[in-house]
């Protein structure tokens, strides 16, 4: 009886595990390689305490490289205080501030709810203007452009408020000022990161990452290091889907083989239970009662097998997800499909043995 | 109550086998009949035809005036389950179910509501003296006890006629004696019983003995 359900169990376990793993993996792939990160290249100094290199960097030479959409200097200052008024009593928030040249701002590509971006003019003038993320604007109670906020102790004019960015997601919880306008704030920031941010055309990120250090610092290219997201999703995503499809196909095959073996062993069991069938007829069972009994019994076996398989499949998914540090996903529809398939499969697998059982002559069955 | 007129059951297995040939038999309410005869003479076939497990190939069989040829499958199954109780030489108890569950089986396809079944099954077990073993696994019972469970199973559905095909065939004589005594007391309570047996002693305990030979019902002895 339990061995009978084993085929269904294995089939469903395999099916659930592959479905679960492939959705989990697919989400993970999406998280790892979204299209924006795939077109992002960061260049930084190998020595994090080095400061001067960024101002010396040959941005125009970099911009001339094939595949560069936009590029610019970017400095990130952690944990800066932003206030509504000049005094410490005013509403305050600790944020990450990004100092970005217009080229870097283009790469960040903030979506503005109100206002407009700063440009080369503001950059050259080190104009004290700021783009606030909607989160920070909310915390400060700022709703309109033209409002003054104080970063560190310096006043900045709010030029715009944004609620989405393509790159440098940390900007969603912070604010952006012109690169040069951030210089006076360096003293009050405990933590800074100096980088060149490059937006590449799709597929060019790896090449640009290799060429950027030489372009930016020809006298000492080895001092710089490029950070590029691994190659785009298409290739690896495609492979993952193929593996998932193979797993699902294998699961379906094992499931079907399992059902056939269930049908077969039920048939054998029916032959062994011939006297029982005869007895049931003798106490008033009609052939349809016998049929229903066998079909329901078979469906019970496959459903129990299927539910156990589902459990095992989900546990495998969970174990793999945990060991890979992925977010485990439980797709209710997969569970429902697996349970439903086991139930239905049991009904189908039970049909032939059930039909056979109704053909047993009670007289033959009871003779001995 | 039961009336067979010229009933025949013929198998064509290369040659023509007359398992029953032109049998006339009338069974009255409350009778205790023994069917005797050599092996292969058609005793089981007769019992199966009477119990609606088998169809005669010709002749008329009436139960309380109703010709069974007029019954459809549903009515035949219902009549089989409710009018007749069967006891077989091989007991046919289901392994893996308790004694009382086996007894309840005879009511599963009938009109007895689920809640009443347990009570009636225990009553029947009481009647055969096995109420104490109600939760036992039938495989742990002796042959005589198993046959008592089988009798309780037949009784629980409260049949009009009890059909027993060599009920003591697998039992030693002392145990067989107990079963026959039980059948006698059930008959004394008014149950109609037809029992196939090879045991000449049984013949002395019943109201009527019929002899089968080559499918024919030959001698009838009343006591
Ligand atoms: N399905 C069948 N096909 C052919 N012949 C059959 C079939 N069933 C029974 N017979 C024959 O019918 C005859 C009567 O059989 P039945 O079982 O009624 O005998 P019986 O008197 O009960 O014998 P026993 O004492 O051995 O149980 C036998 O000759 C048997 O071979
Ligand atoms: Mg026989």
PDB file of N, CA, C and O in Angstrom, chain A residues 51-109:
ATOM      1  N   UNK A  51      42.159  60.256  -1.886  1.00  0.00           N
ATOM      2  CA  UNK A  51      41.126  61.248  -2.195  1.00  0.00           C
ATOM      3  C   UNK A  51      41.346  61.945  -3.518  1.00  0.00           C
ATOM      4  O   UNK A  51      40.407  62.148  -4.290  1.00  0.00           O
ATOM      5  N   UNK A  52      42.578  62.331  -3.783  1.00  0.00           N
ATOM      6  CA  UNK A  52      42.866  63.248  -4.881  1.00  0.00           C
ATOM      7  C   UNK A  52      42.548  62.645  -6.249  1.00  0.00           C
ATOM      8  O   UNK A  52      42.235  63.366  -7.185  1.00  0.00           O
ATOM      9  N   UNK A  53      42.619  61.315  -6.376  1.00  0.00           N
ATOM     10  CA  UNK A  53      42.516  60.674  -7.686  1.00  0.00           C
ATOM     11  C   UNK A  53      41.238  61.053  -8.423  1.00  0.00           C
ATOM     12  O   UNK A  53      41.220  61.178  -9.648  1.00  0.00           O
ATOM     13  N   UNK A  54      40.160  61.267  -7.675  1.00  0.00           N
ATOM     14  CA  UNK A  54      38.878  61.477  -8.342  1.00  0.00           C
ATOM     15  C   UNK A  54      38.873  62.811  -9.097  1.00  0.00           C
ATOM     16  O   UNK A  54      38.391  62.894 -10.225  1.00  0.00           O
ATOM     17  N   UNK A  55      39.453  63.866  -8.458  1.00  0.00           N
ATOM     18  CA  UNK A  55      39.488  65.157  -9.133  1.00  0.00           C
ATOM     19  C   UNK A  55      40.430  65.124 -10.325  1.00  0.00           C
ATOM     20  O   UNK A  55      40.232  65.829 -11.306  1.00  0.00           O
ATOM     21  N   UNK A  56      41.452  64.248 -10.233  1.00  0.00           N
ATOM     22  CA  UNK A  56      42.401  64.152 -11.338  1.00  0.00           C
ATOM     23  C   UNK A  56      41.893  63.278 -12.473  1.00  0.00           C
ATOM     24  O   UNK A  56      42.479  63.235 -13.546  1.00  0.00           O
ATOM     25  N   UNK A  57      40.859  62.531 -12.238  1.00  0.00           N
ATOM     26  CA  UNK A  57      40.403  61.533 -13.224  1.00  0.00           C
ATOM     27  C   UNK A  57      40.026  62.165 -14.552  1.00  0.00           C
ATOM     28  O   UNK A  57      39.422  63.230 -14.592  1.00  0.00           O
ATOM     29  N   UNK A  58      40.406  61.461 -15.652  1.00  0.00           N
ATOM     30  CA  UNK A  58      40.178  61.971 -17.007  1.00  0.00           C
ATOM     31  C   UNK A  58      38.788  61.579 -17.491  1.00  0.00           C
ATOM     32  O   UNK A  58      38.639  60.654 -18.302  1.00  0.00           O
ATOM     33  N   UNK A  59      37.766  62.249 -16.988  1.00  0.00           N
ATOM     34  CA  UNK A  59      36.396  61.899 -17.362  1.00  0.00           C
ATOM     35  C   UNK A  59      36.173  61.998 -18.878  1.00  0.00           C
ATOM     36  O   UNK A  59      35.547  61.103 -19.484  1.00  0.00           O
ATOM     37  N   UNK A  60      36.675  63.084 -19.540  1.00  0.00           N
ATOM     38  CA  UNK A  60      36.426  63.168 -21.002  1.00  0.00           C
ATOM     39  C   UNK A  60      36.968  61.966 -21.751  1.00  0.00           C
ATOM     40  O   UNK A  60      36.322  61.467 -22.674  1.00  0.00           O
ATOM     41  N   UNK A  61      38.162  61.468 -21.347  1.00  0.00           N
ATOM     42  CA  UNK A  61      38.741  60.306 -22.029  1.00  0.00           C
ATOM     43  C   UNK A  61      37.838  59.090 -21.852  1.00  0.00           C
ATOM     44  O   UNK A  61      37.622  58.297 -22.772  1.00  0.00           O
ATOM     45  N   UNK A  62      37.289  58.953 -20.674  1.00  0.00           N
ATOM     46  CA  UNK A  62      36.388  57.833 -20.404  1.00  0.00           C
ATOM     47  C   UNK A  62      35.137  57.927 -21.268  1.00  0.00           C
ATOM     48  O   UNK A  62      34.672  56.944 -21.860  1.00  0.00           O
ATOM     49  N   UNK A  63      34.587  59.137 -21.357  1.00  0.00           N
ATOM     50  CA  UNK A  63      33.353  59.335 -22.092  1.00  0.00           C
ATOM     51  C   UNK A  63      33.515  58.999 -23.568  1.00  0.00           C
ATOM     52  O   UNK A  63      32.558  58.633 -24.246  1.00  0.00           O
ATOM     53  N   UNK A  64      34.767  59.088 -24.059  1.00  0.00           N
ATOM     54  CA  UNK A  64      35.000  58.790 -25.475  1.00  0.00           C
ATOM     55  C   UNK A  64      35.022  57.291 -25.761  1.00  0.00           C
ATOM     56  O   UNK A  64      34.957  56.887 -26.914  1.00  0.00           O
ATOM     57  N   UNK A  65      35.125  56.462 -24.716  1.00  0.00           N
ATOM     58  CA  UNK A  65      35.136  55.003 -24.941  1.00  0.00           C
ATOM     59  C   UNK A  65      33.815  54.553 -25.563  1.00  0.00           C
ATOM     60  O   UNK A  65      32.746  55.071 -25.230  1.00  0.00           O
ATOM     61  N   UNK A  66      33.916  53.541 -26.450  1.00  0.00           N
ATOM     62  CA  UNK A  66      32.697  53.021 -27.073  1.00  0.00           C
ATOM     63  C   UNK A  66      31.828  52.363 -26.017  1.00  0.00           C
ATOM     64  O   UNK A  66      32.325  51.654 -25.138  1.00  0.00           O
ATOM     65  N   UNK A  67      30.534  52.639 -26.109  1.00  0.00           N
ATOM     66  CA  UNK A  67      29.590  51.965 -25.203  1.00  0.00           C
ATOM     67  C   UNK A  67      29.292  52.736 -23.942  1.00  0.00           C
ATOM     68  O   UNK A  67      28.455  52.311 -23.144  1.00  0.00           O
ATOM     69  N   UNK A  68      29.966  53.875 -23.727  1.00  0.00           N
ATOM     70  CA  UNK A  68      29.658  54.668 -22.540  1.00  0.00           C
ATOM     71  C   UNK A  68      28.495  55.599 -22.857  1.00  0.00           C
ATOM     72  O   UNK A  68      28.570  56.385 -23.785  1.00  0.00           O
ATOM     73  N   UNK A  69      27.415  55.493 -22.115  1.00  0.00           N
ATOM     74  CA  UNK A  69      26.267  56.381 -22.331  1.00  0.00           C
ATOM     75  C   UNK A  69      26.478  57.687 -21.600  1.00  0.00           C
ATOM     76  O   UNK A  69      26.231  58.760 -22.131  1.00  0.00           O
ATOM     77  N   UNK A  70      26.855  57.548 -20.335  1.00  0.00           N
ATOM     78  CA  UNK A  70      27.134  58.742 -19.550  1.00  0.00           C
ATOM     79  C   UNK A  70      28.047  58.331 -18.425  1.00  0.00           C
ATOM     80  O   UNK A  70      28.089  57.161 -18.037  1.00  0.00           O
ATOM     81  N   UNK A  71      28.799  59.302 -17.920  1.00  0.00           N
ATOM     82  CA  UNK A  71      29.724  58.989 -16.839  1.00  0.00           C
ATOM     83  C   UNK A  71      30.014  60.259 -16.078  1.00  0.00           C
ATOM     84  O   UNK A  71      29.916  61.368 -16.623  1.00  0.00           O
ATOM     85  N   UNK A  72      30.336  60.117 -14.794  1.00  0.00           N
ATOM     86  CA  UNK A  72      30.662  61.293 -14.002  1.00  0.00           C
ATOM     87  C   UNK A  72      31.162  60.909 -12.645  1.00  0.00           C
ATOM     88  O   UNK A  72      31.033  59.754 -12.214  1.00  0.00           O
ATOM     89  N   UNK A  73      31.709  61.872 -11.963  1.00  0.00           N
ATOM     90  CA  UNK A  73      32.218  61.623 -10.610  1.00  0.00           C
ATOM     91  C   UNK A  73      31.027  61.493  -9.655  1.00  0.00           C
ATOM     92  O   UNK A  73      29.998  62.154  -9.803  1.00  0.00           O
ATOM     93  N   UNK A  74      31.247  60.640  -8.649  1.00  0.00           N
ATOM     94  CA  UNK A  74      30.184  60.434  -7.672  1.00  0.00           C
ATOM     95  C   UNK A  74      30.839  60.258  -6.315  1.00  0.00           C
ATOM     96  O   UNK A  74      31.757  59.460  -6.157  1.00  0.00           O
ATOM     97  N   UNK A  75      30.388  61.046  -5.353  1.00  0.00           N
ATOM     98  CA  UNK A  75      30.893  60.863  -3.989  1.00  0.00           C
ATOM     99  C   UNK A  75      29.698  60.581  -3.088  1.00  0.00           C
ATOM    100  O   UNK A  75      28.633  61.187  -3.246  1.00  0.00           O
ATOM    101  N   UNK A  76      29.843  59.593  -2.239  1.00  0.00           N
ATOM    102  CA  UNK A  76      28.751  59.254  -1.331  1.00  0.00           C
ATOM    103  C   UNK A  76      29.177  59.549   0.090  1.00  0.00           C
ATOM    104  O   UNK A  76      30.216  59.071   0.555  1.00  0.00           O
ATOM    105  N   UNK A  77      28.393  60.339   0.776  1.00  0.00           N
ATOM    106  CA  UNK A  77      28.692  60.706   2.160  1.00  0.00           C
ATOM    107  C   UNK A  77      27.611  60.105   3.049  1.00  0.00           C
ATOM    108  O   UNK A  77      26.424  60.368   2.858  1.00  0.00           O
ATOM    109  N   UNK A  78      28.051  59.302   3.998  1.00  0.00           N
ATOM    110  CA  UNK A  78      27.090  58.623   4.863  1.00  0.00           C
ATOM    111  C   UNK A  78      26.715  59.476   6.063  1.00  0.00           C
ATOM    112  O   UNK A  78      27.531  60.215   6.596  1.00  0.00           O
ATOM    113  N   UNK A  79      25.459  59.295   6.487  1.00  0.00           N
ATOM    114  CA  UNK A  79      25.050  59.772   7.801  1.00  0.00           C
ATOM    115  C   UNK A  79      25.232  61.270   8.003  1.00  0.00           C
ATOM    116  O   UNK A  79      25.763  61.705   8.997  1.00  0.00           O
ATOM    117  N   UNK A  80      24.731  62.013   7.023  1.00  0.00           N
ATOM    118  CA  UNK A  80      24.777  63.471   7.152  1.00  0.00           C
ATOM    119  C   UNK A  80      23.450  63.964   7.710  1.00  0.00           C
ATOM    120  O   UNK A  80      22.395  63.435   7.370  1.00  0.00           O
ATOM    121  N   UNK A  81      23.533  64.975   8.544  1.00  0.00           N
ATOM    122  CA  UNK A  81      22.305  65.518   9.115  1.00  0.00           C
ATOM    123  C   UNK A  81      21.684  66.525   8.150  1.00  0.00           C
ATOM    124  O   UNK A  81      22.359  67.393   7.622  1.00  0.00           O
ATOM    125  N   UNK A  82      20.382  66.388   7.919  1.00  0.00           N
ATOM    126  CA  UNK A  82      19.652  67.346   7.094  1.00  0.00           C
ATOM    127  C   UNK A  82      18.549  67.937   7.948  1.00  0.00           C
ATOM    128  O   UNK A  82      17.827  67.203   8.629  1.00  0.00           O
ATOM    129  N   UNK A  83      18.419  69.269   7.915  1.00  0.00           N
ATOM    130  CA  UNK A  83      17.405  69.916   8.754  1.00  0.00           C
ATOM    131  C   UNK A  83      16.561  70.865   7.919  1.00  0.00           C
ATOM    132  O   UNK A  83      16.955  71.327   6.861  1.00  0.00           O
ATOM    133  N   UNK A  84      15.387  71.172   8.470  1.00  0.00           N
ATOM    134  CA  UNK A  84      14.525  72.162   7.829  1.00  0.00           C
ATOM    135  C   UNK A  84      15.052  73.575   8.072  1.00  0.00           C
ATOM    136  O   UNK A  84      15.002  74.429   7.207  1.00  0.00           O
ATOM    137  N   UNK A  85      15.559  73.846   9.298  1.00  0.00           N
ATOM    138  CA  UNK A  85      15.999  75.201   9.630  1.00  0.00           C
ATOM    139  C   UNK A  85      17.467  75.212   9.984  1.00  0.00           C
ATOM    140  O   UNK A  85      18.114  74.153  10.038  1.00  0.00           O
ATOM    141  N   UNK A  86      18.024  76.369  10.227  1.00  0.00           N
ATOM    142  CA  UNK A  86      19.448  76.484  10.530  1.00  0.00           C
ATOM    143  C   UNK A  86      19.785  75.967  11.924  1.00  0.00           C
ATOM    144  O   UNK A  86      20.934  75.666  12.210  1.00  0.00           O
ATOM    145  N   UNK A  87      18.822  75.883  12.828  1.00  0.00           N
ATOM    146  CA  UNK A  87      19.119  75.507  14.212  1.00  0.00           C
ATOM    147  C   UNK A  87      18.971  74.003  14.405  1.00  0.00           C
ATOM    148  O   UNK A  87      18.335  73.314  13.606  1.00  0.00           O
ATOM    149  N   UNK A  88      19.530  73.499  15.507  1.00  0.00           N
ATOM    150  CA  UNK A  88      19.470  72.075  15.762  1.00  0.00           C
ATOM    151  C   UNK A  88      18.089  71.615  16.195  1.00  0.00           C
ATOM    152  O   UNK A  88      17.803  70.438  16.235  1.00  0.00           O
ATOM    153  N   UNK A  89      17.224  72.577  16.535  1.00  0.00           N
ATOM    154  CA  UNK A  89      15.879  72.179  16.985  1.00  0.00           C
ATOM    155  C   UNK A  89      14.964  71.776  15.859  1.00  0.00           C
ATOM    156  O   UNK A  89      13.970  71.090  16.076  1.00  0.00           O
ATOM    157  N   UNK A  90      15.307  72.165  14.639  1.00  0.00           N
ATOM    158  CA  UNK A  90      14.397  71.927  13.516  1.00  0.00           C
ATOM    159  C   UNK A  90      14.340  70.440  13.157  1.00  0.00           C
ATOM    160  O   UNK A  90      15.152  69.646  13.602  1.00  0.00           O
ATOM    161  N   UNK A  91      13.352  70.101  12.369  1.00  0.00           N
ATOM    162  CA  UNK A  91      13.199  68.702  11.931  1.00  0.00           C
ATOM    163  C   UNK A  91      14.451  68.211  11.229  1.00  0.00           C
ATOM    164  O   UNK A  91      15.003  68.882  10.364  1.00  0.00           O
ATOM    165  N   UNK A  92      14.907  67.013  11.594  1.00  0.00           N
ATOM    166  CA  UNK A  92      16.220  66.561  11.166  1.00  0.00           C
ATOM    167  C   UNK A  92      16.161  65.114  10.692  1.00  0.00           C
ATOM    168  O   UNK A  92      15.338  64.333  11.136  1.00  0.00           O
ATOM    169  N   UNK A  93      17.032  64.795   9.745  1.00  0.00           N
ATOM    170  CA  UNK A  93      17.129  63.410   9.281  1.00  0.00           C
ATOM    171  C   UNK A  93      18.572  63.095   8.958  1.00  0.00           C
ATOM    172  O   UNK A  93      19.299  63.950   8.465  1.00  0.00           O
ATOM    173  N   UNK A  94      19.030  61.843   9.283  1.00  0.00           N
ATOM    174  CA  UNK A  94      20.381  61.430   8.929  1.00  0.00           C
ATOM    175  C   UNK A  94      20.320  60.629   7.640  1.00  0.00           C
ATOM    176  O   UNK A  94      19.632  59.633   7.546  1.00  0.00           O
ATOM    177  N   UNK A  95      21.042  61.119   6.611  1.00  0.00           N
ATOM    178  CA  UNK A  95      20.868  60.512   5.289  1.00  0.00           C
ATOM    179  C   UNK A  95      22.205  60.229   4.628  1.00  0.00           C
ATOM    180  O   UNK A  95      23.259  60.673   5.082  1.00  0.00           O
ATOM    181  N   UNK A  96      22.136  59.474   3.542  1.00  0.00           N
ATOM    182  CA  UNK A  96      23.275  59.330   2.651  1.00  0.00           C
ATOM    183  C   UNK A  96      23.154  60.414   1.581  1.00  0.00           C
ATOM    184  O   UNK A  96      22.140  60.513   0.906  1.00  0.00           O
ATOM    185  N   UNK A  97      24.202  61.192   1.439  1.00  0.00           N
ATOM    186  CA  UNK A  97      24.179  62.272   0.447  1.00  0.00           C
ATOM    187  C   UNK A  97      25.068  61.882  -0.726  1.00  0.00           C
ATOM    188  O   UNK A  97      26.199  61.423  -0.534  1.00  0.00           O
ATOM    189  N   UNK A  98      24.552  62.042  -1.928  1.00  0.00           N
ATOM    190  CA  UNK A  98      25.336  61.753  -3.119  1.00  0.00           C
ATOM    191  C   UNK A  98      25.721  63.063  -3.786  1.00  0.00           C
ATOM    192  O   UNK A  98      24.850  63.880  -4.078  1.00  0.00           O
ATOM    193  N   UNK A  99      27.014  63.245  -3.980  1.00  0.00           N
ATOM    194  CA  UNK A  99      27.479  64.365  -4.787  1.00  0.00           C
ATOM    195  C   UNK A  99      27.752  63.842  -6.184  1.00  0.00           C
ATOM    196  O   UNK A  99      28.619  62.987  -6.361  1.00  0.00           O
ATOM    197  N   UNK A 100      26.984  64.316  -7.164  1.00  0.00           N
ATOM    198  CA  UNK A 100      27.055  63.705  -8.485  1.00  0.00           C
ATOM    199  C   UNK A 100      27.250  64.756  -9.560  1.00  0.00           C
ATOM    200  O   UNK A 100      26.560  65.780  -9.571  1.00  0.00           O
ATOM    201  N   UNK A 101      28.215  64.501 -10.462  1.00  0.00           N
ATOM    202  CA  UNK A 101      28.328  65.319 -11.662  1.00  0.00           C
ATOM    203  C   UNK A 101      27.129  65.011 -12.549  1.00  0.00           C
ATOM    204  O   UNK A 101      26.531  63.930 -12.440  1.00  0.00           O
ATOM    205  N   UNK A 102      26.805  65.947 -13.465  1.00  0.00           N
ATOM    206  CA  UNK A 102      25.632  65.691 -14.317  1.00  0.00           C
ATOM    207  C   UNK A 102      25.679  64.350 -15.031  1.00  0.00           C
ATOM    208  O   UNK A 102      24.640  63.687 -15.176  1.00  0.00           O
ATOM    209  N   UNK A 103      26.908  63.903 -15.461  1.00  0.00           N
ATOM    210  CA  UNK A 103      27.011  62.595 -16.128  1.00  0.00           C
ATOM    211  C   UNK A 103      26.613  61.464 -15.198  1.00  0.00           C
ATOM    212  O   UNK A 103      25.954  60.501 -15.602  1.00  0.00           O
ATOM    213  N   UNK A 104      26.994  61.562 -13.932  1.00  0.00           N
ATOM    214  CA  UNK A 104      26.630  60.536 -12.965  1.00  0.00           C
ATOM    215  C   UNK A 104      25.141  60.619 -12.653  1.00  0.00           C
ATOM    216  O   UNK A 104      24.470  59.588 -12.472  1.00  0.00           O
ATOM    217  N   UNK A 105      24.641  61.861 -12.615  1.00  0.00           N
ATOM    218  CA  UNK A 105      23.211  62.037 -12.345  1.00  0.00           C
ATOM    219  C   UNK A 105      22.377  61.381 -13.447  1.00  0.00           C
ATOM    220  O   UNK A 105      21.347  60.752 -13.173  1.00  0.00           O
ATOM    221  N   UNK A 106      22.860  61.511 -14.682  1.00  0.00           N
ATOM    222  CA  UNK A 106      22.140  60.861 -15.785  1.00  0.00           C
ATOM    223  C   UNK A 106      22.084  59.352 -15.590  1.00  0.00           C
ATOM    224  O   UNK A 106      21.080  58.700 -15.899  1.00  0.00           O
ATOM    225  N   UNK A 107      23.223  58.802 -15.092  1.00  0.00           N
ATOM    226  CA  UNK A 107      23.252  57.355 -14.870  1.00  0.00           C
ATOM    227  C   UNK A 107      22.298  56.959 -13.736  1.00  0.00           C
ATOM    228  O   UNK A 107      21.627  55.929 -13.804  1.00  0.00           O
ATOM    229  N   UNK A 108      22.268  57.773 -12.691  1.00  0.00           N
ATOM    230  CA  UNK A 108      21.349  57.493 -11.578  1.00  0.00           C
ATOM    231  C   UNK A 108      19.911  57.609 -12.061  1.00  0.00           C
ATOM    232  O   UNK A 108      19.051  56.822 -11.706  1.00  0.00           O
ATOM    233  N   UNK A 109      19.699  58.626 -12.905  1.00  0.00           N
ATOM    234  CA  UNK A 109      18.405  58.840 -13.560  1.00  0.00           C
ATOM    235  C   UNK A 109      17.235  58.924 -12.573  1.00  0.00           C
ATOM    236  O   UNK A 109      16.308  58.123 -12.622  1.00  0.00           O
TER     237      UNK A 109
END
